mmCIF file of C-alpha atoms and ligand atoms in Angstrom:
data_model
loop_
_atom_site.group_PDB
_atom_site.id
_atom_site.type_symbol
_atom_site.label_atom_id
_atom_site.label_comp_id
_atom_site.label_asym_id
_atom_site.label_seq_id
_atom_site.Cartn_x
_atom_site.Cartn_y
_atom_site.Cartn_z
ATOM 1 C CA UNK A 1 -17.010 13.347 -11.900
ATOM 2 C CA UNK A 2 -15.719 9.770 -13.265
ATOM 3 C CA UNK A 3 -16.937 6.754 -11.696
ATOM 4 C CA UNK A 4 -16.573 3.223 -13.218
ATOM 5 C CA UNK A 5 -17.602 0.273 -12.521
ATOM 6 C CA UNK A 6 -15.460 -2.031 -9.831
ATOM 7 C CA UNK A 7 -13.152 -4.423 -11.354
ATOM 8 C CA UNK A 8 -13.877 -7.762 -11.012
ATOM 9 C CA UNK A 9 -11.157 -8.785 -8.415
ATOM 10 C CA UNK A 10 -13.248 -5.914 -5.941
ATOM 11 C CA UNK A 11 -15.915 -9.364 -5.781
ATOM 12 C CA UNK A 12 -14.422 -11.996 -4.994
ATOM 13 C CA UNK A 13 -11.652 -14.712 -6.634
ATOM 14 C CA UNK A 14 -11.648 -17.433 -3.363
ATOM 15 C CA UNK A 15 -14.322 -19.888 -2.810
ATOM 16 C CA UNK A 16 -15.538 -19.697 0.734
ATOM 17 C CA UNK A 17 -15.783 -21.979 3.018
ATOM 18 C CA UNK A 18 -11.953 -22.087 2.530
ATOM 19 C CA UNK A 19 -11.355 -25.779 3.142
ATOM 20 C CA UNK A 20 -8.561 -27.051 5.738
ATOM 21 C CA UNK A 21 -5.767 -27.640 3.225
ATOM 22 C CA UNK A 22 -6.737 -24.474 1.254
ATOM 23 C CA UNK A 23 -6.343 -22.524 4.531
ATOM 24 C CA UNK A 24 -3.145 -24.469 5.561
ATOM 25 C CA UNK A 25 -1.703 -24.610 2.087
ATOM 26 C CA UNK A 26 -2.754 -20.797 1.698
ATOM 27 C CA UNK A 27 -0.861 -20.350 4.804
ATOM 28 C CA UNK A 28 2.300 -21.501 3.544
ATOM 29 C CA UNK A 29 2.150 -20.555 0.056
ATOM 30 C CA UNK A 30 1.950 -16.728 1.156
ATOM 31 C CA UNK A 31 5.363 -17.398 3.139
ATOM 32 C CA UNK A 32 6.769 -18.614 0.212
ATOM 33 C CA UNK A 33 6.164 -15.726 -2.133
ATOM 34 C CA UNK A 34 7.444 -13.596 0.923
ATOM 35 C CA UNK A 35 10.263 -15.828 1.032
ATOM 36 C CA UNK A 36 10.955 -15.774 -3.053
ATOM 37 C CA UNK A 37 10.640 -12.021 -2.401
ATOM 38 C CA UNK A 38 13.500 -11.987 0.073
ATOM 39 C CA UNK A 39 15.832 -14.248 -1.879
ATOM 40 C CA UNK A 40 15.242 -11.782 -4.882
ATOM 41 C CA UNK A 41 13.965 -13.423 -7.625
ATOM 42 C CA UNK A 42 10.952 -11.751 -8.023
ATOM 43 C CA UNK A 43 11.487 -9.540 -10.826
ATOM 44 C CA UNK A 44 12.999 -12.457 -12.971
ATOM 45 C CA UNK A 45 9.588 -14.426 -11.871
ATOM 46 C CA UNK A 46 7.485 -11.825 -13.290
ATOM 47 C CA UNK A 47 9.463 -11.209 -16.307
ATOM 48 C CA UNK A 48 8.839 -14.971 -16.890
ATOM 49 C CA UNK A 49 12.073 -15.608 -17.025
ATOM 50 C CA UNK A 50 14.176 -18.644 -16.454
ATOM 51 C CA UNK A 51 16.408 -19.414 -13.339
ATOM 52 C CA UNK A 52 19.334 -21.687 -13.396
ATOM 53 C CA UNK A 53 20.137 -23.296 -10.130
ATOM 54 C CA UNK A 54 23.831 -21.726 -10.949
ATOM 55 C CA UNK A 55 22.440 -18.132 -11.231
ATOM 56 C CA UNK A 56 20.178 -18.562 -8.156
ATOM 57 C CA UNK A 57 23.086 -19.637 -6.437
ATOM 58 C CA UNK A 58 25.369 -16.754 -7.016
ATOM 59 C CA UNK A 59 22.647 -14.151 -6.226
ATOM 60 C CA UNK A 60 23.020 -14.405 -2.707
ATOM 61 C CA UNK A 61 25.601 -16.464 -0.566
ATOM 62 C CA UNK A 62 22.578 -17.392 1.634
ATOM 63 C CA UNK A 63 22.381 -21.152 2.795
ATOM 64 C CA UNK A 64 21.870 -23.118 -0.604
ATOM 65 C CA UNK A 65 19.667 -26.315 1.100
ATOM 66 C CA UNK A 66 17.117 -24.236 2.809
ATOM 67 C CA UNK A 67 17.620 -21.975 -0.919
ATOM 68 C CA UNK A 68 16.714 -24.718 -2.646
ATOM 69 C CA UNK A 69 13.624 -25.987 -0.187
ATOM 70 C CA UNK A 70 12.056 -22.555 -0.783
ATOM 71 C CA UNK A 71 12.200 -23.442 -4.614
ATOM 72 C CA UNK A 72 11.026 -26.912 -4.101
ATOM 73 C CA UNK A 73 8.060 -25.154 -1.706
ATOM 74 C CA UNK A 74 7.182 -22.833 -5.008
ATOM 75 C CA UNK A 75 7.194 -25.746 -7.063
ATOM 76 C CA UNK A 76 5.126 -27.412 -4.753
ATOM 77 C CA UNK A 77 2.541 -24.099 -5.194
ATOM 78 C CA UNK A 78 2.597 -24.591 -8.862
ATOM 79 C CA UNK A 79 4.700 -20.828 -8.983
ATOM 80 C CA UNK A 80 7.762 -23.082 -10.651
ATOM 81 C CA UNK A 81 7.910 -25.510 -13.490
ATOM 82 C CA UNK A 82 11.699 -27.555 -12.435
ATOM 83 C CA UNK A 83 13.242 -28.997 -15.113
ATOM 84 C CA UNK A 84 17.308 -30.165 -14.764
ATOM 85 C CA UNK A 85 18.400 -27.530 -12.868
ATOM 86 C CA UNK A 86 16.659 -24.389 -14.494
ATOM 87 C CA UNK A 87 13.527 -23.397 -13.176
ATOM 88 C CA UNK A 88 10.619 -21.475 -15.304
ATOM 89 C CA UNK A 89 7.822 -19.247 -13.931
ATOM 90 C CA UNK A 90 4.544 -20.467 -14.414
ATOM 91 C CA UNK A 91 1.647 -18.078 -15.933
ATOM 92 C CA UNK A 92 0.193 -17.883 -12.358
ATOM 93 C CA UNK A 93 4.042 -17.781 -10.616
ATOM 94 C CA UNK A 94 4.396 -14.515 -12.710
ATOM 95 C CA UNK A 95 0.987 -13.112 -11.735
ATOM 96 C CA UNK A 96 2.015 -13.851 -8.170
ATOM 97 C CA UNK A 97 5.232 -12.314 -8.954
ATOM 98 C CA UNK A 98 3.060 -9.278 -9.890
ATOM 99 C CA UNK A 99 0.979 -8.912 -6.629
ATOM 100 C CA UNK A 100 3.923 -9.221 -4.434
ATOM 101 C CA UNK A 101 2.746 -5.846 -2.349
ATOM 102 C CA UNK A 102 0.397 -7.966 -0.804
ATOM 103 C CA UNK A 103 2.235 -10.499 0.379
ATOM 104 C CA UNK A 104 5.097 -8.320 1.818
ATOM 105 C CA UNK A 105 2.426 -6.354 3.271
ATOM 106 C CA UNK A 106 0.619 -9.835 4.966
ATOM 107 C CA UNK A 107 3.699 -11.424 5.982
ATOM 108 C CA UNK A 108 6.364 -8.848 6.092
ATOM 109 C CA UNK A 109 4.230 -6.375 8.050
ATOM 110 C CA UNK A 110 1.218 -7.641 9.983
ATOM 111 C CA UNK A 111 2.569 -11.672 10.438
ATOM 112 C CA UNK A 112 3.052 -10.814 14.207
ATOM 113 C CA UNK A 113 -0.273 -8.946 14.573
ATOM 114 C CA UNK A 114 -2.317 -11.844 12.506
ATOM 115 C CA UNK A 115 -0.288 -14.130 15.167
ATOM 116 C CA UNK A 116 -1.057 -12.562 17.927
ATOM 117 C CA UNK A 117 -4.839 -12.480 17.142
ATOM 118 C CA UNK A 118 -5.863 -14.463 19.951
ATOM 119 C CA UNK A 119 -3.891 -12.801 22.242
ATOM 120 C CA UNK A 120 -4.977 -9.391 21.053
ATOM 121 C CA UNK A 121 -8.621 -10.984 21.151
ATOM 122 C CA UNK A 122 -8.287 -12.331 25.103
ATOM 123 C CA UNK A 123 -6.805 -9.183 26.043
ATOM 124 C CA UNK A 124 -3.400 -11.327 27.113
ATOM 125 C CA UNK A 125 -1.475 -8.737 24.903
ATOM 126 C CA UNK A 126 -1.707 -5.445 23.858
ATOM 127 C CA UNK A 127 -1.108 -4.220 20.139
ATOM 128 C CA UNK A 128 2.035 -1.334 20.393
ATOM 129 C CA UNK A 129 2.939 -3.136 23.559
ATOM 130 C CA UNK A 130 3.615 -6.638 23.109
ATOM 131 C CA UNK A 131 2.697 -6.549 19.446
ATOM 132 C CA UNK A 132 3.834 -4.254 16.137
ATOM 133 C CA UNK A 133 3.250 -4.453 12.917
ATOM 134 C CA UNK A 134 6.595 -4.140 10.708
ATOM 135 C CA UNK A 135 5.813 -0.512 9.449
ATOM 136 C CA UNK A 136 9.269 -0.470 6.990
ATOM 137 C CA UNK A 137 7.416 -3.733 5.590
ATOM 138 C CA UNK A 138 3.839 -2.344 5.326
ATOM 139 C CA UNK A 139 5.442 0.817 3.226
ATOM 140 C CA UNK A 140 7.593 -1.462 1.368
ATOM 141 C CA UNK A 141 4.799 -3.643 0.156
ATOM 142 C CA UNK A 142 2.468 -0.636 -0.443
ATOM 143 C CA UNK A 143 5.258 0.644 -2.746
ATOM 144 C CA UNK A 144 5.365 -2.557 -4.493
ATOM 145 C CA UNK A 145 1.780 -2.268 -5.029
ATOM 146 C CA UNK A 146 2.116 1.237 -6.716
ATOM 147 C CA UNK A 147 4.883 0.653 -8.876
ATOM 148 C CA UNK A 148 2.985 -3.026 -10.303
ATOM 149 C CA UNK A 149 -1.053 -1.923 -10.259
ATOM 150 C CA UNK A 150 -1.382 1.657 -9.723
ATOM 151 C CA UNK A 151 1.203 3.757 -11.293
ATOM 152 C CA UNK A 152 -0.511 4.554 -14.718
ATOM 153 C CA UNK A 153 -4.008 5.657 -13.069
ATOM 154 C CA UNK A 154 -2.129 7.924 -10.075
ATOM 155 C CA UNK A 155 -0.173 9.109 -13.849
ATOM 156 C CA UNK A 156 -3.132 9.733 -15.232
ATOM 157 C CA UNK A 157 -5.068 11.531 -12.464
ATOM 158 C CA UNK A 158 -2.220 14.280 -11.983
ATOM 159 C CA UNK A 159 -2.989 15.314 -15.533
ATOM 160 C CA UNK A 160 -5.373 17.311 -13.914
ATOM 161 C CA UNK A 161 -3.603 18.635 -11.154
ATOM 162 C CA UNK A 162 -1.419 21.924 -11.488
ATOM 163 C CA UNK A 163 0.978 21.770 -8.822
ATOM 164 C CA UNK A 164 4.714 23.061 -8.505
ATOM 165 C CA UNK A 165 5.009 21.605 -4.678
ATOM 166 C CA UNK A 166 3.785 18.241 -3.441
ATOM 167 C CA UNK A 167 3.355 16.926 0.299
ATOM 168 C CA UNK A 168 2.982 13.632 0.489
ATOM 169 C CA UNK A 169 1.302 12.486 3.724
ATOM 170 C CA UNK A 170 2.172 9.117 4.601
ATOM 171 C CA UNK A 171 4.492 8.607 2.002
ATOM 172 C CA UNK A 172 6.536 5.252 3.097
ATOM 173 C CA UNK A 173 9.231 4.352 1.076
ATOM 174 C CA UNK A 174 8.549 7.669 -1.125
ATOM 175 C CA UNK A 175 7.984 5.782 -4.449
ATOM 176 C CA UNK A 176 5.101 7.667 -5.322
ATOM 177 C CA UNK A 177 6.158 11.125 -4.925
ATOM 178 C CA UNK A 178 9.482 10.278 -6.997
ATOM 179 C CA UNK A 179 7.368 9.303 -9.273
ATOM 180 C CA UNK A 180 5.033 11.970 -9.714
ATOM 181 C CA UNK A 181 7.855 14.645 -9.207
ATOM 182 C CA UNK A 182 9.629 13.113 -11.884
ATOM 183 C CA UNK A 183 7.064 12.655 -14.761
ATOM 184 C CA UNK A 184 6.628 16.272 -13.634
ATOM 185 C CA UNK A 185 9.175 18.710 -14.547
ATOM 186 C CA UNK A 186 9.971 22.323 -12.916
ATOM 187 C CA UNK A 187 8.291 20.370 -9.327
ATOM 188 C CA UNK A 188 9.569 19.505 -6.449
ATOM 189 C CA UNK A 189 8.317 17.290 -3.229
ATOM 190 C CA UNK A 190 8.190 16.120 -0.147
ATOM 191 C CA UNK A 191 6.945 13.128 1.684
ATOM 192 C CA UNK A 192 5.725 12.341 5.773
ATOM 193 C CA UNK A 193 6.069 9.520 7.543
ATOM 194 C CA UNK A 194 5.861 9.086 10.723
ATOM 195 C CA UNK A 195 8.528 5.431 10.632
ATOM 196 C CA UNK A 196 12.152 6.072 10.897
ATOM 197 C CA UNK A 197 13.161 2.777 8.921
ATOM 198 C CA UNK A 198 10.554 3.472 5.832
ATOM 199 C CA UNK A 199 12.154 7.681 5.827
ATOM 200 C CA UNK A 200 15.749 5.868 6.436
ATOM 201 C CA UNK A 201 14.488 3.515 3.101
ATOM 202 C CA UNK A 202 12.688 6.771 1.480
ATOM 203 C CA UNK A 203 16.274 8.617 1.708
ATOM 204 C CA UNK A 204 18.348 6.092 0.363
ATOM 205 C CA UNK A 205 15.621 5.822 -2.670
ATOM 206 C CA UNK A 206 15.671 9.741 -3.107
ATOM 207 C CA UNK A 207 19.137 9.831 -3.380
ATOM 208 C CA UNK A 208 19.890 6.665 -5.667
ATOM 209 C CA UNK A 209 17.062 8.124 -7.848
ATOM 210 C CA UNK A 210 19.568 11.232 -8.370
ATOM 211 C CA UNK A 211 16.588 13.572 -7.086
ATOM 212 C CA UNK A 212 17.974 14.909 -3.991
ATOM 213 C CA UNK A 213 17.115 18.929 -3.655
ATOM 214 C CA UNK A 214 13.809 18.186 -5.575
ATOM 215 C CA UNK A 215 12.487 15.201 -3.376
ATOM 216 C CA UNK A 216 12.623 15.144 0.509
ATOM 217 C CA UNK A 217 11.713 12.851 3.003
ATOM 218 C CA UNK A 218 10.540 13.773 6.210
ATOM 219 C CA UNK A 219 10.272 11.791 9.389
ATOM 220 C CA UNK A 220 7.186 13.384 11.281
ATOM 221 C CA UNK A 221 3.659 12.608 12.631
ATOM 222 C CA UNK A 222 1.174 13.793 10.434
ATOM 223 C CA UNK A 223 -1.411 14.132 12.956
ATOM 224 C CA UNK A 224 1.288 16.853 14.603
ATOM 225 C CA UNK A 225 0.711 18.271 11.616
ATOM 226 C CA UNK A 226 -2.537 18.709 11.525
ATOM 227 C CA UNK A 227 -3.006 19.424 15.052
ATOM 228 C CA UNK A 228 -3.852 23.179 16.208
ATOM 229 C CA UNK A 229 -0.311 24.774 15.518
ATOM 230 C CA UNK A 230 1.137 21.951 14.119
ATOM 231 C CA UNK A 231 3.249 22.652 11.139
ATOM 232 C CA UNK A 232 6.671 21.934 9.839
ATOM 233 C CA UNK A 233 8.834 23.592 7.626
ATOM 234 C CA UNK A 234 7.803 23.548 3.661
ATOM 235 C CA UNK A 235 3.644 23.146 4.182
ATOM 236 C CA UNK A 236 3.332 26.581 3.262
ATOM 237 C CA UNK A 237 4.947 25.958 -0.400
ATOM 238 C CA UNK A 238 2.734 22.739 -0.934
ATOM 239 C CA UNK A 239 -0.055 23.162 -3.460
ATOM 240 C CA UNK A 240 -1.017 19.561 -4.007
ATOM 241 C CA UNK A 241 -1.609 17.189 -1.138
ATOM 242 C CA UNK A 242 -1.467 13.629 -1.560
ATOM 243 C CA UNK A 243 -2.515 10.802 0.408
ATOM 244 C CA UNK A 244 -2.479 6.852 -0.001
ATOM 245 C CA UNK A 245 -3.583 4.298 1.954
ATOM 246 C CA UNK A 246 -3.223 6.585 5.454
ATOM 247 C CA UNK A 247 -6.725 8.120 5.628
ATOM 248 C CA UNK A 248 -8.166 5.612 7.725
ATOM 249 C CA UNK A 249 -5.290 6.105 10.421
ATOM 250 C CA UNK A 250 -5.487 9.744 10.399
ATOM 251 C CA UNK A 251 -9.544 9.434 10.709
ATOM 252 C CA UNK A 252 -9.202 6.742 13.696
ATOM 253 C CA UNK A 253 -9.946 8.768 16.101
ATOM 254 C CA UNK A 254 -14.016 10.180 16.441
ATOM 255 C CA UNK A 255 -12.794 13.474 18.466
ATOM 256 C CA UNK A 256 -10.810 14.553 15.978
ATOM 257 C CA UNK A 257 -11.929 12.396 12.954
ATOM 258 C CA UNK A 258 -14.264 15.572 11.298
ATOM 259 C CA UNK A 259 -11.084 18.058 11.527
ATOM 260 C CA UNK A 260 -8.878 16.055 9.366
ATOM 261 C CA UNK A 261 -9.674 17.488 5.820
ATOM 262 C CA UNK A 262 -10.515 21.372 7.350
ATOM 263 C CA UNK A 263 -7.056 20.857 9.441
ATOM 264 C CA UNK A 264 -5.037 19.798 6.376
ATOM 265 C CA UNK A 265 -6.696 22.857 4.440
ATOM 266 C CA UNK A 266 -5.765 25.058 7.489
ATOM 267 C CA UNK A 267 -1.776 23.575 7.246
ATOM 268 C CA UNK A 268 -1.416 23.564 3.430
ATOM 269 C CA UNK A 269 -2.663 26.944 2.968
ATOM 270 C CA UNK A 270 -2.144 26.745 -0.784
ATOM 271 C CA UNK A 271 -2.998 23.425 -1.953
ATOM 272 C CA UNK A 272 -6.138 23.626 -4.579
ATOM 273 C CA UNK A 273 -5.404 19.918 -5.142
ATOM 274 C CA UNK A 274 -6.000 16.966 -2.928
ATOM 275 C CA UNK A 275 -4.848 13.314 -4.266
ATOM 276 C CA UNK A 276 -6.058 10.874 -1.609
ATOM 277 C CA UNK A 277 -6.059 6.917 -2.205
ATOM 278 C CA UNK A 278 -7.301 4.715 0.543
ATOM 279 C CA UNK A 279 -9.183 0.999 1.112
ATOM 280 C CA UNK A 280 -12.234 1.513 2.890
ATOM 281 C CA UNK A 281 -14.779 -0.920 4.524
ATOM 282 C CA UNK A 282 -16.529 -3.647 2.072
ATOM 283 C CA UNK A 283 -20.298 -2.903 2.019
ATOM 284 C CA UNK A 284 -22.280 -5.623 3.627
ATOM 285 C CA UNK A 285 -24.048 -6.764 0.258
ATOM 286 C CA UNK A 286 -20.392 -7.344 -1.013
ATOM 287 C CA UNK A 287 -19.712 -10.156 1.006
ATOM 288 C CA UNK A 288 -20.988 -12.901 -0.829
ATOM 289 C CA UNK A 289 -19.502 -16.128 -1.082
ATOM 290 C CA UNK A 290 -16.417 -15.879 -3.105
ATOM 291 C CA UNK A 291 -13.555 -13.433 -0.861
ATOM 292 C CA UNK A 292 -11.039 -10.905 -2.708
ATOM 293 C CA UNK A 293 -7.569 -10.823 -2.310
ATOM 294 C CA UNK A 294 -6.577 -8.018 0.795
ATOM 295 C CA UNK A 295 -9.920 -7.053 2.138
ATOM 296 C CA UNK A 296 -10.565 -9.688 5.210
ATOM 297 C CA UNK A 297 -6.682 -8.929 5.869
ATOM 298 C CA UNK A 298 -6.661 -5.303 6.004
ATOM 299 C CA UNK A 299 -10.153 -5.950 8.134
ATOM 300 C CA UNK A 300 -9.139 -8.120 10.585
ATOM 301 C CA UNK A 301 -5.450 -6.233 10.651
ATOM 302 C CA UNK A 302 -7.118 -3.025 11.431
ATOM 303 C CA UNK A 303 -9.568 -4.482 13.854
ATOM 304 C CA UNK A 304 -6.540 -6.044 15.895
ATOM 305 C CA UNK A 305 -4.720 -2.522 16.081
ATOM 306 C CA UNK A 306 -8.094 -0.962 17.367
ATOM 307 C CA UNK A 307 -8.324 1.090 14.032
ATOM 308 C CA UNK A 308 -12.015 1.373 12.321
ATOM 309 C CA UNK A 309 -12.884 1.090 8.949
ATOM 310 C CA UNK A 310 -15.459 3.840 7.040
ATOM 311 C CA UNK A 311 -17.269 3.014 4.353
ATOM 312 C CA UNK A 312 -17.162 5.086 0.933
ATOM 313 C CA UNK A 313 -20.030 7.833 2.431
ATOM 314 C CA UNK A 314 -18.336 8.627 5.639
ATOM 315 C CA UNK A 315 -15.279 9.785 3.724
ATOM 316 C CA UNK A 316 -17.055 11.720 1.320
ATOM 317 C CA UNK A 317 -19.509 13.464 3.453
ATOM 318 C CA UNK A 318 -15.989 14.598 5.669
ATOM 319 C CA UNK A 319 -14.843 15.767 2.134
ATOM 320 C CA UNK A 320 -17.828 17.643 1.329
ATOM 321 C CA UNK A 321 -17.956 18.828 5.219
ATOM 322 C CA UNK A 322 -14.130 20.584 4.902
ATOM 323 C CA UNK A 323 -15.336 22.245 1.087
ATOM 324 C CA UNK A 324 -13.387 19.931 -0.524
ATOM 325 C CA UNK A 325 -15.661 18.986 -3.844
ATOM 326 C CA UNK A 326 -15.131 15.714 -6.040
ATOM 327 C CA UNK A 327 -13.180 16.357 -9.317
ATOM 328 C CA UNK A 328 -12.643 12.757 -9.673
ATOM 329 C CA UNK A 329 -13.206 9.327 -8.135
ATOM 330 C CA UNK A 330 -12.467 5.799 -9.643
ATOM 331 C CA UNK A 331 -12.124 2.320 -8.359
ATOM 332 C CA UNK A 332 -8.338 0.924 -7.800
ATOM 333 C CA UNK A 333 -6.813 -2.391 -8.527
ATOM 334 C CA UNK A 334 -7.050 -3.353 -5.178
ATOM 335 C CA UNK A 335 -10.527 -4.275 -3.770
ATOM 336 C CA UNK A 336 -12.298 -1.562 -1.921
ATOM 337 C CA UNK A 337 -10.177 1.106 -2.295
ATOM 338 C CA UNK A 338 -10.668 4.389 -3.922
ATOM 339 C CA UNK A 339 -9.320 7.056 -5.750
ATOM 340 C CA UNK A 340 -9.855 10.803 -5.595
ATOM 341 C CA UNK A 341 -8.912 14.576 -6.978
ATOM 342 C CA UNK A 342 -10.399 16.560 -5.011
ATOM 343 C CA UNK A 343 -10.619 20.126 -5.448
ATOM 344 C CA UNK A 344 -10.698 23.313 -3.152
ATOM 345 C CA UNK A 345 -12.159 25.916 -5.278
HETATM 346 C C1 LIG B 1 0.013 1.593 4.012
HETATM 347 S S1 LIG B 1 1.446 2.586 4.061
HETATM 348 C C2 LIG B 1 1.256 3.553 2.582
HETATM 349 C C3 LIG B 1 2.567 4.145 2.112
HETATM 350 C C4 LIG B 1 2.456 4.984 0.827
HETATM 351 N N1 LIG B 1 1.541 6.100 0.977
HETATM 352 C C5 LIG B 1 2.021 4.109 -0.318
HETATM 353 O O1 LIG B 1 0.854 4.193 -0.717
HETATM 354 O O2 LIG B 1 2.828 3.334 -0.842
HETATM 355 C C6 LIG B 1 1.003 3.766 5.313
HETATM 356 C C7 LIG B 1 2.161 4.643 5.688
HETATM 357 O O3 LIG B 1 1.709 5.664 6.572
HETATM 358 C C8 LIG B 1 2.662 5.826 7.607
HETATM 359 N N2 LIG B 1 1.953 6.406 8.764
HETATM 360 C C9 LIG B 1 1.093 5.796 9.609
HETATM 361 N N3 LIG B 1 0.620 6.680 10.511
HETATM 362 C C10 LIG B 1 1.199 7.884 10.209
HETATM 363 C C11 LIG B 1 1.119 9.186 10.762
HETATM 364 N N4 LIG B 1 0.334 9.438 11.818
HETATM 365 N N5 LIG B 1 1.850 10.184 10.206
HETATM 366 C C12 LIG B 1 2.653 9.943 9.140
HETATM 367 N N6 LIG B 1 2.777 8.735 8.574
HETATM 368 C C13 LIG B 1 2.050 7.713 9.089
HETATM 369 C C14 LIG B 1 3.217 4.437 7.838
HETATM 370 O O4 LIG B 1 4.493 4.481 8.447
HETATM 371 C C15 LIG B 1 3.266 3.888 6.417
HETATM 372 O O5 LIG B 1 4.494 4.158 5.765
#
């Protein structure tokens, strides 16, 4: 088994106490990047390259003065250097450019639940009643995160998985298993998700990506799935499992939470390989007094949708429980979350 140590982001970039116009200014800044996002220049940002006000203008025939505020606003957060009408990406613009999962995960996905905190708090609304989370956002941004941070580890941990079939549970936009199906020849997958407008996005992605008839996407719950004569079409080929950033969703529940992994063993009948990803609860002595990028978000997001957290043990004693042993387990790019092969043998 592999275990390094945690990268340094895991403890902590942001001073705390976070001071009024680091909180406000925070506040904003995040929009902004969501904003830039939206508008599209992203992937020039991160390339570090240069944008001409005439270039910007022609990317999108969106309102050019509230355009242009949004490029003043990144100025303003030090993300753009103006100078006569071009502007250039600044070293920490590009690096912001770079992390953009998280911010289209903050604000695209969980802006009304982090608004509604209060309310949730009071009990004068109700998450999945008066407030959702944007769940097409929340896959998009974990997608984004893939693709930018953890594409060459999840590349490098399939070199030691033999699989010809691939379920993906949880598999949002589907970025991941295109990916892995395609650095893979002679495979073929398919990915679960239990949002209509992330499969609707998944679909579109499958077929621009040419892989249609070696990728599917499937609109289902997974914990229909995994429930006593669950099943849908397809499990039975699957011998690899994969799993990012869904665990803690599927274990919410404590009646069912220790049935997961022997459930998913009992519905992929097959699989020898498991490839699960997933950010799990900071351990007390790692709150000191600098805070990481993502964890108090995912925390206090999860908190607000009545979902708990596990730290590493829990999972790995439910691993051990369903005679699933550890082949592999690293530290990801993003704080507190984990990577694991996992082997039925
Ligand atoms: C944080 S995203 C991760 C997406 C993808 N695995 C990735 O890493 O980029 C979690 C995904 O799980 C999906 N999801 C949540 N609950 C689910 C369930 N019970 N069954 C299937 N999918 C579910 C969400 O719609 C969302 O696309």
């Amino acid at each position: 088994m592999s275990t390094s140590q945690t990268p340094d982001q895991w403890h902590g970039q942001s001073p705390t106490p976070i001071s009024p116009a680091d909180a406000y200014n925070g506040y904003i800044a995040a929009n902004v990047v969501f904003a830039l996002d939206r508008i599209g220049l992203l992937d020039r940002m991160e390339r570090g390259e240069a944008l001409y006000q005439d270039d910007v203008d022609t990317l999108t025939t969106m309102d050019t003065d509230r355009r242009a505020a949004v490029l003043r606003a990144a100025v303003g957060c030090g993300y753009l250097k103006a100078e006569e009408g071009v502007f250039l990406p600044t070293e920490t613009g590009r690096d912001i450019a770079r992390s953009r999962g998280y911010f289209t995960w903050a604000v695209g996905g969980y802006n009304e639940v982090f608004a509604h905190a209060g309310a949730l708090s009071t009990g004068t609304a109700r998450y999945d009643e008066d407030v959702h989370r944007d769940e097409a956002m929340v896959a998009l941004g974990s997608g984004q995160a893939d693709q930018s941070m953890f594409a060459r580890q999840v590349q490098q941990a399939f070199e030691g998985v033999d699989f010809e079939t691939l379920a993906d549970l949880g598999s949002g936009t589907s970025a991941r298993v295109r990916r892995v199906v395609s650095e893979h020849p002679g495979t073929r997958g398919f990915g679960i998700d239990i949002s209509e407008p992330a499969t609707a996005i998944a679909r579109r992605n499958i077929a621009e990506a040419g892989l249609e008839g070696r990728v599917e996407a499937v609109c289902a719950d997974a914990l229909d799935l995994l429930a006593p004569n669950g099943g849908i079409g397809g499990a039975a080929d699957a011998d690899a499992v994969m799993s990012f950033l869904l665990l803690h969703d599927l274990l919410a529940d404590p009646s069912t939470r220790a049935d997961i992994f022997p459930r998913m063993r009992e519905a992929f009948p097959r699989a020898r390989s498991f490839v699960f990803a997933d950010t799990m609860l900071r351990p007390v002595t790692g709150l000191d007094d600098k805070l990481p990028i993502f964890s108090a978000g995912f925390e206090l997001a999860h908190a607000m949708m009545g979902v708990p957290l596990h730290p590493r043990e829990t999972y790995e004693e439910l691993f051990r429980c369903a005679g699933l042993r550890i082949a592999r387990r690293e530290p990801m790019a993003t704080p507190h979350t984990w990577l694991y092969v996992l082997k039925a043998d």
